[in-house]
Amino acid sequence: LAPGTVSNETVETLRNAGITVFALGTPATVEGVAETTTLTGRLVGECEGARATNAWMRANVDEVRTAVAGEPRPRALSLLGGGFTVGSGTFVHDVMRTAGLSNVAADAELTGYQRISPEVVRERDPEWLLRTPGVPVPDEPAYRETTAVRANQTVTVDANWLNQPAPRSIVRAVRTVALAVHPAAAADAAYVPRDAAGTPTATAEPTTTPTTTPASTTAADSPGFGVLAAAVSLAATLLAVRGRRRL
């Protein structure tokens, strides 16, 4: 299983060794993760496990989304290090929106993973900053002047949750952010255990299909993400579901 960060050279090396390689791409939304989960389930022979995983993810996302629906959406900025942030069309952007935040980078018409200028930070004045351990808040005037820094409103999220587009990552990241930003409202969002989520009976079909040659979009100066780890984690989750059913 080759996510979008795997280079063409690596894919060709594996294929030349006689290994079949499927390109999964990089999901940019919660539903994109569900589609990738469904596709992965088909590839590893775990369609039922994929359906159960998606049902669990959607049940928990719906709990949070409903709980924060009537809350104001504070301005927020996700910090990736090196001046990078996330705009629209990204997994983290969808996590932010689902948790009840407004992404100032997307509002400034940034897409994907880009550097954000101090001028835009100052102009947009984020009220909350999202970061992972090891990513500091830049010690620059534009950041020190933000409402987020002055009010000490920073949410630190495990990098395995925020940077890896997979079902478990979504559930944990969305709940963590929502509880920090909307504590009273998000407290009403019940956590749905896997065995209580239910499994749809219909066979879910992905809207994406494997491609033969995935293109790597990772540059030397781009932020690092755990997409490969997410694919491995996703496959492990599906196999764990299979193991529990056999017990």
PDB file of C-alpha atoms in Angstrom:
ATOM      1  CA  LEU A   1       0.000   0.000   0.000  1.00  0.00           C
ATOM      2  CA  ALA A   2       1.688   3.206  -1.162  1.00  0.00           C
ATOM      3  CA  PRO A   3       0.428   6.543   0.165  1.00  0.00           C
ATOM      4  CA  GLY A   4       1.098   9.745  -1.741  1.00  0.00           C
ATOM      5  CA  THR A   5       4.402  10.380   0.028  1.00  0.00           C
ATOM      6  CA  VAL A   6       6.038   7.307  -1.493  1.00  0.00           C
ATOM      7  CA  SER A   7       8.205   8.314  -4.444  1.00  0.00           C
ATOM      8  CA  ASN A   8       7.790   6.912  -7.942  1.00  0.00           C
ATOM      9  CA  GLU A   9      11.330   5.552  -7.710  1.00  0.00           C
ATOM     10  CA  THR A  10      10.467   3.512  -4.625  1.00  0.00           C
ATOM     11  CA  VAL A  11       7.278   2.235  -6.237  1.00  0.00           C
ATOM     12  CA  GLU A  12       9.147   1.147  -9.366  1.00  0.00           C
ATOM     13  CA  THR A  13      11.831  -0.570  -7.284  1.00  0.00           C
ATOM     14  CA  LEU A  14       9.170  -2.585  -5.481  1.00  0.00           C
ATOM     15  CA  ARG A  15       7.394  -3.448  -8.716  1.00  0.00           C
ATOM     16  CA  ASN A  16      10.629  -4.527 -10.357  1.00  0.00           C
ATOM     17  CA  ALA A  17      11.056  -6.885  -7.418  1.00  0.00           C
ATOM     18  CA  GLY A  18       7.714  -8.459  -8.308  1.00  0.00           C
ATOM     19  CA  ILE A  19       5.666  -6.752  -5.598  1.00  0.00           C
ATOM     20  CA  THR A  20       2.202  -5.443  -6.473  1.00  0.00           C
ATOM     21  CA  VAL A  21       1.846  -1.820  -5.333  1.00  0.00           C
ATOM     22  CA  PHE A  22      -1.425   0.065  -4.889  1.00  0.00           C
ATOM     23  CA  ALA A  23      -1.457   3.871  -4.542  1.00  0.00           C
ATOM     24  CA  LEU A  24      -3.820   5.111  -1.841  1.00  0.00           C
ATOM     25  CA  GLY A  25      -3.152   8.831  -2.081  1.00  0.00           C
ATOM     26  CA  THR A  26      -3.507  11.212   0.854  1.00  0.00           C
ATOM     27  CA  PRO A  27      -7.038  11.800   2.216  1.00  0.00           C
ATOM     28  CA  ALA A  28      -7.913  15.474   2.664  1.00  0.00           C
ATOM     29  CA  THR A  29     -11.217  15.093   4.535  1.00  0.00           C
ATOM     30  CA  VAL A  30     -12.941  12.885   7.060  1.00  0.00           C
ATOM     31  CA  GLU A  31     -14.913  11.263   4.261  1.00  0.00           C
ATOM     32  CA  GLY A  32     -11.710  10.842   2.282  1.00  0.00           C
ATOM     33  CA  VAL A  33     -10.320   8.834   5.190  1.00  0.00           C
ATOM     34  CA  ALA A  34     -13.470   6.697   5.167  1.00  0.00           C
ATOM     35  CA  GLU A  35     -12.995   6.023   1.452  1.00  0.00           C
ATOM     36  CA  THR A  36      -9.365   5.049   1.987  1.00  0.00           C
ATOM     37  CA  THR A  37     -10.398   2.776   4.856  1.00  0.00           C
ATOM     38  CA  THR A  38     -12.953   1.070   2.613  1.00  0.00           C
ATOM     39  CA  LEU A  39     -10.389   0.622  -0.148  1.00  0.00           C
ATOM     40  CA  THR A  40      -7.796  -0.732   2.281  1.00  0.00           C
ATOM     41  CA  GLY A  41     -10.362  -3.172   3.623  1.00  0.00           C
ATOM     42  CA  ARG A  42     -10.996  -4.468   0.118  1.00  0.00           C
ATOM     43  CA  LEU A  43      -7.287  -4.832  -0.607  1.00  0.00           C
ATOM     44  CA  VAL A  44      -6.540  -6.816   2.572  1.00  0.00           C
ATOM     45  CA  GLY A  45      -9.777  -8.805   2.560  1.00  0.00           C
ATOM     46  CA  GLU A  46     -11.321  -6.993   5.524  1.00  0.00           C
ATOM     47  CA  CYS A  47     -14.403  -5.257   4.115  1.00  0.00           C
ATOM     48  CA  GLU A  48     -16.384  -5.932   7.301  1.00  0.00           C
ATOM     49  CA  GLY A  49     -13.590  -4.538   9.460  1.00  0.00           C
ATOM     50  CA  ALA A  50     -13.444  -1.423   7.283  1.00  0.00           C
ATOM     51  CA  ARG A  51     -17.189  -0.882   7.607  1.00  0.00           C
ATOM     52  CA  ALA A  52     -17.003  -1.287  11.380  1.00  0.00           C
ATOM     53  CA  THR A  53     -14.095   1.144  11.600  1.00  0.00           C
ATOM     54  CA  ASN A  54     -15.878   3.748   9.490  1.00  0.00           C
ATOM     55  CA  ALA A  55     -19.068   3.376  11.526  1.00  0.00           C
ATOM     56  CA  TRP A  56     -17.107   3.960  14.731  1.00  0.00           C
ATOM     57  CA  MET A  57     -15.290   6.979  13.299  1.00  0.00           C
ATOM     58  CA  ARG A  58     -18.449   8.597  11.922  1.00  0.00           C
ATOM     59  CA  ALA A  59     -20.388   8.019  15.147  1.00  0.00           C
ATOM     60  CA  ASN A  60     -17.747   9.851  17.181  1.00  0.00           C
ATOM     61  CA  VAL A  61     -17.322  12.643  14.635  1.00  0.00           C
ATOM     62  CA  ASP A  62     -21.087  13.166  14.559  1.00  0.00           C
ATOM     63  CA  GLU A  63     -21.180  13.401  18.367  1.00  0.00           C
ATOM     64  CA  VAL A  64     -18.635  16.231  18.374  1.00  0.00           C
ATOM     65  CA  ARG A  65     -20.032  17.969  15.303  1.00  0.00           C
ATOM     66  CA  THR A  66     -23.520  18.051  16.828  1.00  0.00           C
ATOM     67  CA  ALA A  67     -22.246  19.223  20.214  1.00  0.00           C
ATOM     68  CA  VAL A  68     -20.376  22.254  18.819  1.00  0.00           C
ATOM     69  CA  ALA A  69     -22.817  23.101  16.027  1.00  0.00           C
ATOM     70  CA  GLY A  70     -24.295  26.105  17.841  1.00  0.00           C
ATOM     71  CA  GLU A  71     -20.994  27.459  19.156  1.00  0.00           C
ATOM     72  CA  PRO A  72     -19.082  30.420  17.689  1.00  0.00           C
ATOM     73  CA  ARG A  73     -16.111  29.418  15.564  1.00  0.00           C
ATOM     74  CA  PRO A  74     -12.954  31.068  16.907  1.00  0.00           C
ATOM     75  CA  ARG A  75     -10.138  31.885  14.500  1.00  0.00           C
ATOM     76  CA  ALA A  76      -7.346  29.317  14.603  1.00  0.00           C
ATOM     77  CA  LEU A  77      -3.990  28.578  13.008  1.00  0.00           C
ATOM     78  CA  SER A  78      -2.222  25.217  12.863  1.00  0.00           C
ATOM     79  CA  LEU A  79       1.564  25.356  13.312  1.00  0.00           C
ATOM     80  CA  LEU A  80       3.701  22.803  11.482  1.00  0.00           C
ATOM     81  CA  GLY A  81       7.137  24.279  12.088  1.00  0.00           C
ATOM     82  CA  GLY A  82       9.378  26.212   9.745  1.00  0.00           C
ATOM     83  CA  GLY A  83       6.655  28.775   9.110  1.00  0.00           C
ATOM     84  CA  PHE A  84       4.350  26.184   7.509  1.00  0.00           C
ATOM     85  CA  THR A  85       0.633  25.912   8.162  1.00  0.00           C
ATOM     86  CA  VAL A  86      -2.387  24.132   6.687  1.00  0.00           C
ATOM     87  CA  GLY A  87      -4.890  25.722   4.350  1.00  0.00           C
ATOM     88  CA  SER A  88      -8.029  24.366   2.740  1.00  0.00           C
ATOM     89  CA  GLY A  89      -8.011  20.981   1.055  1.00  0.00           C
ATOM     90  CA  THR A  90      -6.144  19.267   3.889  1.00  0.00           C
ATOM     91  CA  PHE A  91      -6.932  16.682   6.527  1.00  0.00           C
ATOM     92  CA  VAL A  92      -5.994  19.036   9.375  1.00  0.00           C
ATOM     93  CA  HIS A  93      -8.257  21.764   7.978  1.00  0.00           C
ATOM     94  CA  ASP A  94     -11.198  19.357   8.076  1.00  0.00           C
ATOM     95  CA  VAL A  95     -10.326  18.352  11.644  1.00  0.00           C
ATOM     96  CA  MET A  96     -10.306  22.022  12.652  1.00  0.00           C
ATOM     97  CA  ARG A  97     -13.682  22.693  11.039  1.00  0.00           C
ATOM     98  CA  THR A  98     -15.219  19.573  12.557  1.00  0.00           C
ATOM     99  CA  ALA A  99     -13.989  20.581  16.021  1.00  0.00           C
ATOM    100  CA  GLY A 100     -15.621  24.006  15.702  1.00  0.00           C
ATOM    101  CA  LEU A 101     -12.783  26.246  14.535  1.00  0.00           C
ATOM    102  CA  SER A 102     -12.322  28.659  11.641  1.00  0.00           C
ATOM    103  CA  ASN A 103      -8.996  28.155   9.862  1.00  0.00           C
ATOM    104  CA  VAL A 104      -7.444  31.586   9.267  1.00  0.00           C
ATOM    105  CA  ALA A 105      -5.049  30.169   6.670  1.00  0.00           C
ATOM    106  CA  ALA A 106      -7.973  28.925   4.590  1.00  0.00           C
ATOM    107  CA  ASP A 107      -9.747  32.251   5.117  1.00  0.00           C
ATOM    108  CA  ALA A 108      -6.622  33.897   3.679  1.00  0.00           C
ATOM    109  CA  GLU A 109      -7.027  31.642   0.609  1.00  0.00           C
ATOM    110  CA  LEU A 110      -4.072  29.393   1.385  1.00  0.00           C
ATOM    111  CA  THR A 111      -4.456  25.839   0.133  1.00  0.00           C
ATOM    112  CA  GLY A 112      -2.560  22.719   1.024  1.00  0.00           C
ATOM    113  CA  TYR A 113       0.589  23.020   3.115  1.00  0.00           C
ATOM    114  CA  GLN A 114       2.244  26.413   2.724  1.00  0.00           C
ATOM    115  CA  ARG A 115       4.282  28.977   4.564  1.00  0.00           C
ATOM    116  CA  ILE A 116       2.227  31.761   6.075  1.00  0.00           C
ATOM    117  CA  SER A 117       3.672  35.259   6.269  1.00  0.00           C
ATOM    118  CA  PRO A 118       3.883  37.228   9.535  1.00  0.00           C
ATOM    119  CA  GLU A 119       1.742  39.896   7.877  1.00  0.00           C
ATOM    120  CA  VAL A 120      -1.117  37.445   7.356  1.00  0.00           C
ATOM    121  CA  VAL A 121      -0.772  36.158  10.916  1.00  0.00           C
ATOM    122  CA  ARG A 122      -0.977  39.697  12.256  1.00  0.00           C
ATOM    123  CA  GLU A 123      -3.915  40.585  10.009  1.00  0.00           C
ATOM    124  CA  ARG A 124      -5.937  37.431  10.748  1.00  0.00           C
ATOM    125  CA  ASP A 125      -5.124  37.423  14.492  1.00  0.00           C
ATOM    126  CA  PRO A 126      -5.818  33.770  15.388  1.00  0.00           C
ATOM    127  CA  GLU A 127      -7.533  33.220  18.728  1.00  0.00           C
ATOM    128  CA  TRP A 128      -6.206  29.672  19.031  1.00  0.00           C
ATOM    129  CA  LEU A 129      -2.996  27.966  17.919  1.00  0.00           C
ATOM    130  CA  LEU A 130      -2.758  24.238  17.207  1.00  0.00           C
ATOM    131  CA  ARG A 131       0.590  22.510  17.504  1.00  0.00           C
ATOM    132  CA  THR A 132       2.156  19.128  18.112  1.00  0.00           C
ATOM    133  CA  PRO A 133       4.847  18.414  20.723  1.00  0.00           C
ATOM    134  CA  GLY A 134       8.179  19.735  19.526  1.00  0.00           C
ATOM    135  CA  VAL A 135       6.676  22.457  17.333  1.00  0.00           C
ATOM    136  CA  PRO A 136       7.172  25.782  19.138  1.00  0.00           C
ATOM    137  CA  VAL A 137       5.117  28.914  18.791  1.00  0.00           C
ATOM    138  CA  PRO A 138       7.361  31.239  16.733  1.00  0.00           C
ATOM    139  CA  ASP A 139       9.031  33.860  18.902  1.00  0.00           C
ATOM    140  CA  GLU A 140       8.143  36.684  16.540  1.00  0.00           C
ATOM    141  CA  PRO A 141       6.202  39.927  17.056  1.00  0.00           C
ATOM    142  CA  ALA A 142       3.398  38.845  14.720  1.00  0.00           C
ATOM    143  CA  TYR A 143       2.719  35.785  16.863  1.00  0.00           C
ATOM    144  CA  ARG A 144       3.310  37.432  20.233  1.00  0.00           C
ATOM    145  CA  GLU A 145       0.653  39.999  19.335  1.00  0.00           C
ATOM    146  CA  THR A 146      -2.027  37.429  18.502  1.00  0.00           C
ATOM    147  CA  THR A 147      -5.011  36.886  20.749  1.00  0.00           C
ATOM    148  CA  ALA A 148      -3.965  33.233  21.009  1.00  0.00           C
ATOM    149  CA  VAL A 149      -0.583  34.002  22.565  1.00  0.00           C
ATOM    150  CA  ARG A 150      -1.795  36.865  24.743  1.00  0.00           C
ATOM    151  CA  ALA A 151      -4.611  34.693  26.118  1.00  0.00           C
ATOM    152  CA  ASN A 152      -2.416  31.570  26.307  1.00  0.00           C
ATOM    153  CA  GLN A 153      -4.818  29.664  24.062  1.00  0.00           C
ATOM    154  CA  THR A 154      -2.746  26.901  22.509  1.00  0.00           C
ATOM    155  CA  VAL A 155      -3.869  23.318  21.926  1.00  0.00           C
ATOM    156  CA  THR A 156      -1.140  20.680  21.821  1.00  0.00           C
ATOM    157  CA  VAL A 157      -2.220  17.544  19.978  1.00  0.00           C
ATOM    158  CA  ASP A 158      -0.300  14.287  19.667  1.00  0.00           C
ATOM    159  CA  ALA A 159       1.431  14.273  16.276  1.00  0.00           C
ATOM    160  CA  ASN A 160       0.144  10.752  15.631  1.00  0.00           C
ATOM    161  CA  TRP A 161      -3.399  12.132  15.844  1.00  0.00           C
ATOM    162  CA  LEU A 162      -3.089  15.456  14.056  1.00  0.00           C
ATOM    163  CA  ASN A 163      -0.770  14.572  11.178  1.00  0.00           C
ATOM    164  CA  GLN A 164      -1.903  11.061  10.250  1.00  0.00           C
ATOM    165  CA  PRO A 165      -5.153  10.858   8.246  1.00  0.00           C
ATOM    166  CA  ALA A 166      -6.630   7.679   9.719  1.00  0.00           C
ATOM    167  CA  PRO A 167      -9.863   6.858  11.621  1.00  0.00           C
ATOM    168  CA  ARG A 168      -8.353   6.713  15.104  1.00  0.00           C
ATOM    169  CA  SER A 169      -6.430   9.931  14.454  1.00  0.00           C
ATOM    170  CA  ILE A 170      -9.624  11.734  13.470  1.00  0.00           C
ATOM    171  CA  VAL A 171     -11.559  10.596  16.530  1.00  0.00           C
ATOM    172  CA  ARG A 172      -8.829  11.565  18.971  1.00  0.00           C
ATOM    173  CA  ALA A 173      -7.777  14.810  17.280  1.00  0.00           C
ATOM    174  CA  VAL A 174     -11.332  16.114  16.870  1.00  0.00           C
ATOM    175  CA  ARG A 175     -12.226  15.346  20.496  1.00  0.00           C
ATOM    176  CA  THR A 176      -9.000  16.829  21.859  1.00  0.00           C
ATOM    177  CA  VAL A 177      -9.396  20.096  19.954  1.00  0.00           C
ATOM    178  CA  ALA A 178     -13.124  20.432  20.628  1.00  0.00           C
ATOM    179  CA  LEU A 179     -12.718  19.849  24.372  1.00  0.00           C
ATOM    180  CA  ALA A 180     -10.001  22.514  24.547  1.00  0.00           C
ATOM    181  CA  VAL A 181     -11.824  25.149  22.496  1.00  0.00           C
ATOM    182  CA  HIS A 182     -15.456  24.392  23.419  1.00  0.00           C
ATOM    183  CA  PRO A 183     -15.148  22.605  26.791  1.00  0.00           C
ATOM    184  CA  ALA A 184     -18.748  23.008  27.943  1.00  0.00           C
ATOM    185  CA  ALA A 185     -20.350  22.073  24.631  1.00  0.00           C
ATOM    186  CA  ALA A 186     -17.923  19.283  23.756  1.00  0.00           C
ATOM    187  CA  ALA A 187     -18.432  17.698  27.170  1.00  0.00           C
ATOM    188  CA  ASP A 188     -21.874  16.685  25.901  1.00  0.00           C
ATOM    189  CA  ALA A 189     -20.298  14.695  23.059  1.00  0.00           C
ATOM    190  CA  ALA A 190     -20.320  11.113  24.287  1.00  0.00           C
ATOM    191  CA  TYR A 191     -17.461   8.857  23.274  1.00  0.00           C
ATOM    192  CA  VAL A 192     -18.848   5.957  21.233  1.00  0.00           C
ATOM    193  CA  PRO A 193     -16.975   2.675  21.825  1.00  0.00           C
ATOM    194  CA  ARG A 194     -16.261   0.498  18.823  1.00  0.00           C
ATOM    195  CA  ASP A 195     -18.669  -2.223  19.904  1.00  0.00           C
ATOM    196  CA  ALA A 196     -21.485   0.322  20.286  1.00  0.00           C
ATOM    197  CA  ALA A 197     -21.082   2.019  16.910  1.00  0.00           C
ATOM    198  CA  GLY A 198     -22.805  -0.668  14.867  1.00  0.00           C
ATOM    199  CA  THR A 199     -21.817  -1.862  11.414  1.00  0.00           C
ATOM    200  CA  PRO A 200     -23.717  -0.945   8.226  1.00  0.00           C
ATOM    201  CA  THR A 201     -24.973  -3.998   6.367  1.00  0.00           C
ATOM    202  CA  ALA A 202     -24.547  -2.536   2.889  1.00  0.00           C
ATOM    203  CA  THR A 203     -21.205  -2.882   1.195  1.00  0.00           C
ATOM    204  CA  ALA A 204     -19.544   0.506   1.053  1.00  0.00           C
ATOM    205  CA  GLU A 205     -17.723   1.204  -2.171  1.00  0.00           C
ATOM    206  CA  PRO A 206     -14.889   3.745  -2.323  1.00  0.00           C
ATOM    207  CA  THR A 207     -15.074   6.627  -4.752  1.00  0.00           C
ATOM    208  CA  THR A 208     -11.348   6.350  -5.368  1.00  0.00           C
ATOM    209  CA  THR A 209      -9.549   3.523  -7.130  1.00  0.00           C
ATOM    210  CA  PRO A 210      -5.948   2.333  -7.020  1.00  0.00           C
ATOM    211  CA  THR A 211      -3.595   4.043  -9.458  1.00  0.00           C
ATOM    212  CA  THR A 212      -0.547   2.455 -10.974  1.00  0.00           C
ATOM    213  CA  THR A 213       2.042   5.171 -10.411  1.00  0.00           C
ATOM    214  CA  PRO A 214       1.697   7.391  -7.347  1.00  0.00           C
ATOM    215  CA  ALA A 215       3.487  10.739  -7.539  1.00  0.00           C
ATOM    216  CA  SER A 216       5.375  11.999  -4.521  1.00  0.00           C
ATOM    217  CA  THR A 217       4.612  15.589  -3.561  1.00  0.00           C
ATOM    218  CA  THR A 218       7.084  15.814  -0.688  1.00  0.00           C
ATOM    219  CA  ALA A 219       9.791  18.433  -1.209  1.00  0.00           C
ATOM    220  CA  ALA A 220      12.959  18.877   0.805  1.00  0.00           C
ATOM    221  CA  ASP A 221      11.674  22.036   2.485  1.00  0.00           C
ATOM    222  CA  SER A 222       8.112  20.839   3.013  1.00  0.00           C
ATOM    223  CA  PRO A 223       6.676  19.873   6.404  1.00  0.00           C
ATOM    224  CA  GLY A 224       6.942  16.208   7.356  1.00  0.00           C
ATOM    225  CA  PHE A 225       3.797  14.116   7.774  1.00  0.00           C
ATOM    226  CA  GLY A 226       3.120  10.590   8.935  1.00  0.00           C
ATOM    227  CA  VAL A 227       1.050   9.391   5.991  1.00  0.00           C
ATOM    228  CA  LEU A 228       3.026   6.175   5.573  1.00  0.00           C
ATOM    229  CA  ALA A 229       2.614   5.455   9.266  1.00  0.00           C
ATOM    230  CA  ALA A 230      -1.081   6.172   8.897  1.00  0.00           C
ATOM    231  CA  ALA A 231      -1.429   3.582   6.138  1.00  0.00           C
ATOM    232  CA  VAL A 232       0.382   1.007   8.261  1.00  0.00           C
ATOM    233  CA  SER A 233      -1.751   1.955  11.270  1.00  0.00           C
ATOM    234  CA  LEU A 234      -4.926   1.645   9.225  1.00  0.00           C
ATOM    235  CA  ALA A 235      -4.032  -1.827   7.995  1.00  0.00           C
ATOM    236  CA  ALA A 236      -3.136  -2.841  11.554  1.00  0.00           C
ATOM    237  CA  THR A 237      -6.490  -1.560  12.799  1.00  0.00           C
ATOM    238  CA  LEU A 238      -8.372  -3.650  10.255  1.00  0.00           C
ATOM    239  CA  LEU A 239      -6.370  -6.740  11.150  1.00  0.00           C
ATOM    240  CA  ALA A 240      -7.021  -6.083  14.844  1.00  0.00           C
ATOM    241  CA  VAL A 241     -10.748  -5.999  14.131  1.00  0.00           C
ATOM    242  CA  ARG A 242     -10.401  -9.364  12.390  1.00  0.00           C
ATOM    243  CA  GLY A 243      -8.516 -10.737  15.398  1.00  0.00           C
ATOM    244  CA  ARG A 244     -11.190  -9.630  17.866  1.00  0.00           C
ATOM    245  CA  ARG A 245     -13.912 -11.325  15.827  1.00  0.00           C
ATOM    246  CA  ARG A 246     -11.988 -14.616  15.866  1.00  0.00           C
ATOM    247  CA  LEU A 247     -11.612 -14.658  19.655  1.00  0.00           C
TER     248      LEU A 247
END
